[in-house]
Short mmCIF file of C-alpha atoms and ligand atoms in Angstrom, two decimals:
data_model
loop_
_atom_site.label_atom_id
_atom_site.label_comp_id
_atom_site.label_asym_id
_atom_site.label_seq_id
_atom_site.Cartn_x
_atom_site.Cartn_y
_atom_site.Cartn_z
CA MET A 9 1.18 2.88 -6.94
CA ILE A 10 2.77 0.24 -9.09
CA ILE A 11 3.91 2.30 -12.02
CA THR A 12 6.07 4.85 -10.18
CA PRO A 13 8.42 2.41 -8.43
CA LEU A 14 8.38 0.36 -11.60
CA GLN A 15 9.57 3.28 -13.69
CA LYS A 16 12.32 4.03 -11.19
CA SER A 17 13.50 0.47 -11.26
CA ILE A 18 13.50 0.45 -15.05
CA GLN A 19 15.43 3.70 -15.29
CA ARG A 20 17.97 2.25 -12.91
CA GLN A 21 18.49 -0.72 -15.14
CA GLY A 22 18.83 1.41 -18.28
CA ILE A 23 16.50 -0.75 -20.35
CA THR A 24 13.22 -0.03 -22.07
CA ILE A 25 10.10 -1.66 -20.80
CA SER A 26 6.80 -0.48 -22.11
CA VAL A 27 3.58 -0.90 -20.24
CA GLU A 28 0.40 -1.58 -22.18
CA THR A 29 -2.96 -1.58 -20.51
CA GLU A 30 -6.33 -2.86 -21.59
CA LEU A 31 -8.50 -2.03 -18.65
CA GLY A 32 -12.03 -3.31 -19.09
CA ASP A 33 -14.77 -2.18 -16.72
CA ILE A 34 -14.65 -4.19 -13.53
CA ALA A 35 -16.75 -4.38 -10.40
CA PRO A 36 -15.34 -3.41 -7.01
CA ILE A 37 -13.93 -6.11 -4.75
CA ALA A 38 -13.75 -6.21 -0.98
CA GLY A 39 -10.25 -6.73 0.28
CA ASN A 40 -7.13 -5.54 1.92
CA ILE A 41 -5.55 -2.97 -0.36
CA VAL A 42 -2.15 -3.29 1.28
CA GLU A 43 -1.90 -7.01 0.72
CA LEU A 44 -3.35 -6.91 -2.77
CA SER A 45 -1.08 -4.06 -3.86
CA ASP A 46 1.93 -5.94 -2.53
CA ALA A 47 0.90 -8.99 -4.52
CA PHE A 48 0.44 -7.02 -7.75
CA THR A 49 3.63 -5.03 -7.24
CA ASN A 50 5.65 -8.21 -6.80
CA ILE A 51 4.23 -9.67 -9.98
CA VAL A 52 5.16 -6.54 -11.90
CA PHE A 53 8.69 -6.47 -10.47
CA ASN A 54 9.11 -10.14 -11.31
CA ALA A 55 8.10 -9.31 -14.87
CA VAL A 56 10.75 -6.59 -14.99
CA ASP A 57 13.32 -9.04 -13.67
CA ALA A 58 12.30 -11.52 -16.36
CA MET A 59 13.10 -9.00 -19.12
CA PRO A 60 16.76 -8.06 -18.62
CA GLU A 61 16.90 -6.78 -22.19
CA GLY A 62 13.64 -4.89 -21.94
CA GLY A 63 10.22 -5.77 -23.32
CA THR A 64 6.55 -5.20 -22.69
CA ILE A 65 4.31 -5.66 -19.71
CA ALA A 66 0.63 -5.87 -20.57
CA ILE A 67 -1.97 -5.39 -17.87
CA LYS A 68 -5.55 -6.37 -18.57
CA THR A 69 -8.71 -6.32 -16.52
CA TRP A 70 -12.04 -7.93 -17.30
CA MET A 71 -15.11 -9.52 -15.72
CA GLU A 72 -15.82 -13.23 -15.91
CA ASN A 73 -19.17 -14.16 -14.39
CA ASN A 74 -18.95 -12.73 -10.87
CA ASN A 75 -15.18 -12.58 -10.85
CA VAL A 76 -12.95 -9.58 -11.30
CA CYS A 77 -9.97 -10.67 -13.38
CA VAL A 78 -6.57 -9.09 -13.92
CA SER A 79 -3.62 -10.41 -15.86
CA PHE A 80 0.00 -9.33 -16.10
CA SER A 81 1.86 -10.57 -19.16
CA ASP A 82 5.52 -10.10 -19.93
CA THR A 83 7.70 -10.81 -22.93
CA GLY A 84 10.48 -12.15 -20.76
CA VAL A 85 12.45 -15.35 -20.38
CA GLY A 86 9.50 -17.56 -19.48
CA MET A 87 9.60 -20.70 -17.36
CA THR A 88 9.81 -24.44 -17.80
CA GLU A 89 6.93 -26.60 -16.57
CA GLU A 90 9.14 -27.79 -13.77
CA ARG A 91 9.86 -24.29 -12.58
CA LYS A 92 6.23 -23.24 -12.84
CA GLU A 93 5.38 -25.79 -10.20
CA LYS A 94 7.82 -24.29 -7.73
CA ILE A 95 7.37 -20.55 -8.04
CA PHE A 96 4.62 -20.29 -5.42
CA ASP A 97 6.72 -22.16 -2.84
CA PRO A 98 8.14 -20.08 0.01
CA PHE A 99 11.80 -19.14 -0.55
CA PHE A 100 11.87 -20.44 -4.11
CA THR A 101 13.98 -18.04 -6.14
CA THR A 102 16.27 -18.20 -9.15
CA LYS A 103 17.69 -14.76 -8.47
CA GLU A 104 21.07 -14.24 -6.92
CA VAL A 105 20.88 -10.65 -5.81
CA SER A 106 18.96 -9.89 -2.63
CA ALA A 107 15.90 -11.93 -3.58
CA MET A 108 13.94 -13.67 -0.87
CA GLY A 109 11.75 -15.84 -3.01
CA MET A 110 8.81 -14.90 -0.84
CA GLY A 111 6.95 -12.65 -3.29
CA LEU A 112 4.81 -15.21 -5.07
CA SER A 113 4.19 -17.40 -2.06
CA THR A 114 2.94 -14.35 -0.18
CA ALA A 115 0.86 -13.30 -3.18
CA TYR A 116 -0.61 -16.80 -3.34
CA GLY A 117 -1.61 -16.63 0.32
CA THR A 118 -3.15 -13.19 -0.13
CA ILE A 119 -5.24 -14.22 -3.13
CA GLN A 120 -6.38 -17.38 -1.32
CA ARG A 121 -7.49 -15.41 1.71
CA HIS A 122 -9.46 -13.17 -0.63
CA SER A 123 -11.24 -16.27 -1.98
CA GLY A 124 -9.51 -15.82 -5.30
CA LYS A 125 -7.27 -17.77 -7.64
CA ILE A 126 -3.89 -17.08 -9.15
CA SER A 127 -2.55 -18.99 -12.12
CA VAL A 128 0.38 -18.78 -14.50
CA ASP A 129 0.90 -19.58 -18.17
CA SER A 130 4.39 -19.45 -19.52
CA GLU A 131 6.47 -20.37 -22.49
CA ILE A 132 10.24 -20.52 -22.37
CA GLY A 133 11.74 -17.66 -24.38
CA HIS A 134 8.38 -16.00 -24.98
CA GLY A 135 7.14 -14.80 -21.63
CA SER A 136 4.74 -15.41 -18.81
CA ARG A 137 1.24 -14.40 -17.85
CA PHE A 138 -0.08 -14.28 -14.30
CA THR A 139 -3.85 -14.22 -13.99
CA ILE A 140 -5.74 -13.37 -10.83
CA LYS A 141 -9.47 -13.81 -10.33
CA LEU A 142 -11.23 -12.38 -7.31
CA PRO A 143 -14.92 -12.52 -6.43
CA LYS A 144 -16.67 -9.22 -6.89
CA TYR A 145 -17.90 -7.32 -3.86
CA THR A 146 -21.26 -8.23 -2.38
CA GLU A 147 -23.15 -6.65 0.52
CA ARG A 148 -22.95 -9.87 2.51
CA GLN A 149 -19.20 -10.05 2.17
CA ALA A 150 -18.90 -6.42 3.27
CA GLN A 151 -20.86 -7.05 6.44
CA THR A 152 -18.85 -10.07 7.53
CA GLU A 153 -15.66 -8.21 6.67
CA ILE A 154 -16.48 -5.30 8.92
CA THR A 155 -17.70 -7.30 11.90
CA ALA A 156 -14.70 -9.58 11.63
CA LYS A 157 -12.29 -6.71 11.90
CA GLU A 158 -14.22 -4.57 14.39
CA LYS A 159 -12.82 -1.49 12.81
CA LYS A 160 -13.10 1.88 14.41
CA ILE A 161 -13.76 4.66 11.97
CA ALA A 162 -12.14 7.99 12.76
CA ASN A 163 -11.96 11.59 11.61
CA ILE A 164 -8.29 12.10 10.90
CA LEU A 165 -6.30 15.27 10.24
CA ILE A 166 -3.01 14.90 8.37
CA MET A 167 -0.43 17.69 8.31
CA ASP A 168 2.49 17.28 5.97
CA ASP A 169 4.22 19.65 3.58
CA GLU A 170 4.97 16.93 1.05
CA GLU A 171 2.09 16.31 -1.29
CA TYR A 172 3.17 12.75 -1.97
CA VAL A 173 3.15 11.89 1.71
CA ARG A 174 -0.24 13.50 2.30
CA ASP A 175 -1.69 11.76 -0.68
CA ILE A 176 -0.44 8.31 0.11
CA LEU A 177 -1.49 8.49 3.76
CA ARG A 178 -4.88 9.86 2.80
CA ARG A 179 -5.44 7.02 0.37
CA PHE A 180 -4.42 4.33 2.87
CA LEU A 181 -6.68 5.72 5.52
CA ILE A 182 -9.66 6.27 3.24
CA CYS A 183 -9.34 2.69 2.08
CA GLU A 184 -9.56 1.66 5.72
CA GLY A 185 -12.84 3.56 5.96
CA HIS A 186 -11.65 6.68 7.77
CA TYR A 187 -12.60 10.28 7.05
CA VAL A 188 -9.50 12.24 6.21
CA VAL A 189 -8.69 15.94 5.95
CA VAL A 190 -5.25 17.07 4.84
CA ALA A 191 -3.33 20.28 5.44
CA GLU A 192 -0.11 21.21 3.66
CA GLY A 193 1.18 23.37 6.50
CA ALA A 194 1.08 23.74 10.24
CA ARG A 195 -1.00 26.93 10.39
CA LYS A 196 -3.60 25.66 7.97
CA GLY A 197 -3.66 22.40 9.92
CA LEU A 198 -4.18 24.08 13.27
CA ASP A 199 -6.97 26.25 11.79
CA LEU A 200 -8.72 23.16 10.50
CA PHE A 201 -8.16 21.44 13.80
CA HIS A 202 -10.00 24.17 15.68
CA GLU A 203 -12.83 24.32 13.14
CA ARG A 204 -13.78 20.65 13.33
CA ASN A 205 -13.75 17.60 15.55
CA PHE A 206 -11.01 15.10 14.96
CA ASP A 207 -10.27 11.77 16.61
CA LEU A 208 -6.66 11.61 15.52
CA VAL A 209 -3.96 13.96 14.22
CA ILE A 210 -1.05 12.75 12.12
CA THR A 211 1.67 15.34 11.69
CA ASP A 212 5.08 15.46 10.09
CA LEU A 213 7.94 16.15 12.47
CA GLY A 214 9.74 18.40 10.02
CA LEU A 215 7.04 20.88 9.05
CA PRO A 216 8.53 24.17 7.89
CA GLU A 217 6.41 26.70 9.80
CA ILE A 218 6.10 25.00 13.18
CA PRO A 219 7.90 21.80 14.15
CA GLY A 220 5.69 18.77 14.58
CA TYR A 221 6.31 18.33 18.30
CA GLU A 222 5.37 21.97 18.85
CA ILE A 223 2.04 21.33 17.10
CA ALA A 224 1.53 18.25 19.23
CA LYS A 225 2.22 20.28 22.34
CA GLN A 226 -0.27 22.98 21.35
CA ILE A 227 -2.97 20.44 20.62
CA LYS A 228 -2.43 18.58 23.88
CA VAL A 229 -2.96 21.78 25.86
CA THR A 230 -6.61 21.93 24.84
CA HIS A 231 -7.15 18.25 23.91
CA PRO A 232 -4.98 16.15 26.24
CA ASN A 233 -6.66 12.88 25.25
CA LEU A 234 -6.53 13.36 21.52
CA PRO A 235 -4.03 10.88 20.02
CA ILE A 236 -1.22 12.29 17.91
CA ILE A 237 1.00 10.32 15.55
CA MET A 238 4.29 11.79 14.39
CA ILE A 239 5.73 11.08 10.96
CA THR A 240 9.52 10.90 10.97
CA ALA A 241 12.06 10.32 8.23
CA TRP A 242 15.64 9.14 8.08
CA GLY A 243 17.80 11.96 9.35
CA ASP A 244 15.15 13.41 11.66
CA ASP A 245 16.47 13.89 15.14
CA PRO A 246 14.93 11.05 17.18
CA LEU A 247 15.16 13.24 20.27
CA ASP A 248 12.79 15.71 18.65
CA ALA A 249 10.39 12.95 17.69
CA GLY A 250 10.65 11.69 21.21
CA LYS A 251 9.44 14.89 22.85
CA SER A 252 7.07 12.20 23.52
CA GLN A 253 4.87 13.38 26.28
CA TYR A 254 3.01 15.03 23.40
CA VAL A 255 3.25 12.18 20.90
CA ASP A 256 1.38 8.90 21.18
CA SER A 257 3.03 7.02 18.36
CA VAL A 258 5.53 7.42 15.57
CA ILE A 259 5.46 6.21 11.98
CA ASN A 260 8.62 6.19 9.94
CA LYS A 261 9.28 7.04 6.34
CA PRO A 262 9.61 5.18 4.07
CA PHE A 263 6.14 3.95 4.92
CA GLN A 264 5.30 0.32 5.57
CA TRP A 265 1.67 0.15 4.67
CA ASP A 266 0.62 -2.51 7.10
CA SER A 267 2.44 -0.92 10.00
CA ILE A 268 0.68 2.41 9.42
CA ILE A 269 -2.70 0.76 9.45
CA GLN A 270 -1.72 -1.19 12.54
CA VAL A 271 -0.50 1.91 14.38
CA VAL A 272 -3.70 3.77 13.56
CA GLN A 273 -5.92 0.87 14.62
CA ASP A 274 -4.00 0.39 17.86
CA ILE A 275 -4.26 4.03 18.74
CA LEU A 276 -7.99 4.22 18.05
CA ARG A 277 -8.74 1.12 20.10
N1 LIG B 11 7.31 -13.17 -14.84
C1 LIG B 11 8.19 -14.16 -14.57
N2 LIG B 11 8.93 -14.70 -15.56
C2 LIG B 11 9.82 -15.69 -15.29
N3 LIG B 11 10.05 -16.19 -14.06
C3 LIG B 11 9.33 -15.69 -13.05
C4 LIG B 11 8.37 -14.64 -13.23
N4 LIG B 11 7.82 -14.36 -12.04
C5 LIG B 11 8.41 -15.18 -11.15
N5 LIG B 11 9.32 -15.97 -11.73
C6 LIG B 11 10.14 -17.00 -11.06
O1 LIG B 11 9.58 -17.27 -9.80
C7 LIG B 11 10.57 -17.11 -8.78
C8 LIG B 11 9.90 -16.70 -7.48
O2 LIG B 11 9.36 -15.40 -7.54
P1 LIG B 11 9.11 -14.61 -6.19
O3 LIG B 11 8.36 -15.50 -5.26
O4 LIG B 11 8.52 -13.29 -6.49
O5 LIG B 11 10.56 -14.46 -5.58
P2 LIG B 11 11.80 -13.57 -6.06
O6 LIG B 11 11.27 -12.48 -6.95
O7 LIG B 11 12.33 -13.02 -4.76
O8 LIG B 11 12.75 -14.49 -6.72
C9 LIG B 11 11.53 -16.09 -9.37
O9 LIG B 11 12.82 -16.17 -8.77
C10 LIG B 11 11.54 -16.50 -10.84
O10 LIG B 11 12.39 -17.60 -11.06
MG1 LIG B 12 9.55 -11.35 -6.59
#
């Protein structure tokens, strides 16, 4: 999740950044994977930005009492005390190119809402370390979490010919508590569909064997009330996606994690 975009970014910059990990056993936590991943990803990208000549990012995990701890250290430019006090402020940035300065303030909010803490140690010229501590999962927390969100759990069928897309969607949806079955092609998908009961079908528009809207049409013949979400990419013909009497909602690639989860929740409601 973090490492792939990181490697791309590093290749783009033509520098060498090595990643070292020391991943101690940790307990599970209850939380929103989308928000937490965004927070961690931003910290890693900031570390890359802080090492224009390359360097090392070290990622560590450990337990401390009932807290799950993770730290991200870099060997970058570091920060003065004065700057350290500002980095969690909204819109604070020292970057000129297309930076919003919202990464750490958003991360701060996320960690707070998860009843956790984020802190930073830094030394000018030597690097920085961000440490995050989150309370480990407890049954009580899980119960309040679920009732608070009133989540509907669904059996979901995903049809997409790209493994990466299937995998990422499957992981999002499993994290949200759904049961997910994937099919790499339209025929396989339709077979599975007729073998089992699903509450929702998510299909790619540009499937090679049968176009997505054609699948949607076939499904609606026998299951008119079954919701169908179409996945579309840049360059897909929006008119095709919009053969919309068969399609209940559309999600666009590249995926925005929170919008996918929102679309799915809205449709199941
Ligand atoms: N690892 C780091 N090393 C040095 N400075 C950092 C590091 N992480 C964040 N910063 C500083 O904090 C500022 C705010 O970070 P962030 O909120 O993610 O916004 P942005 O990345 O858009 O600038 C950065 O512009 C940078 O000055
Ligand atoms: Mg940032």
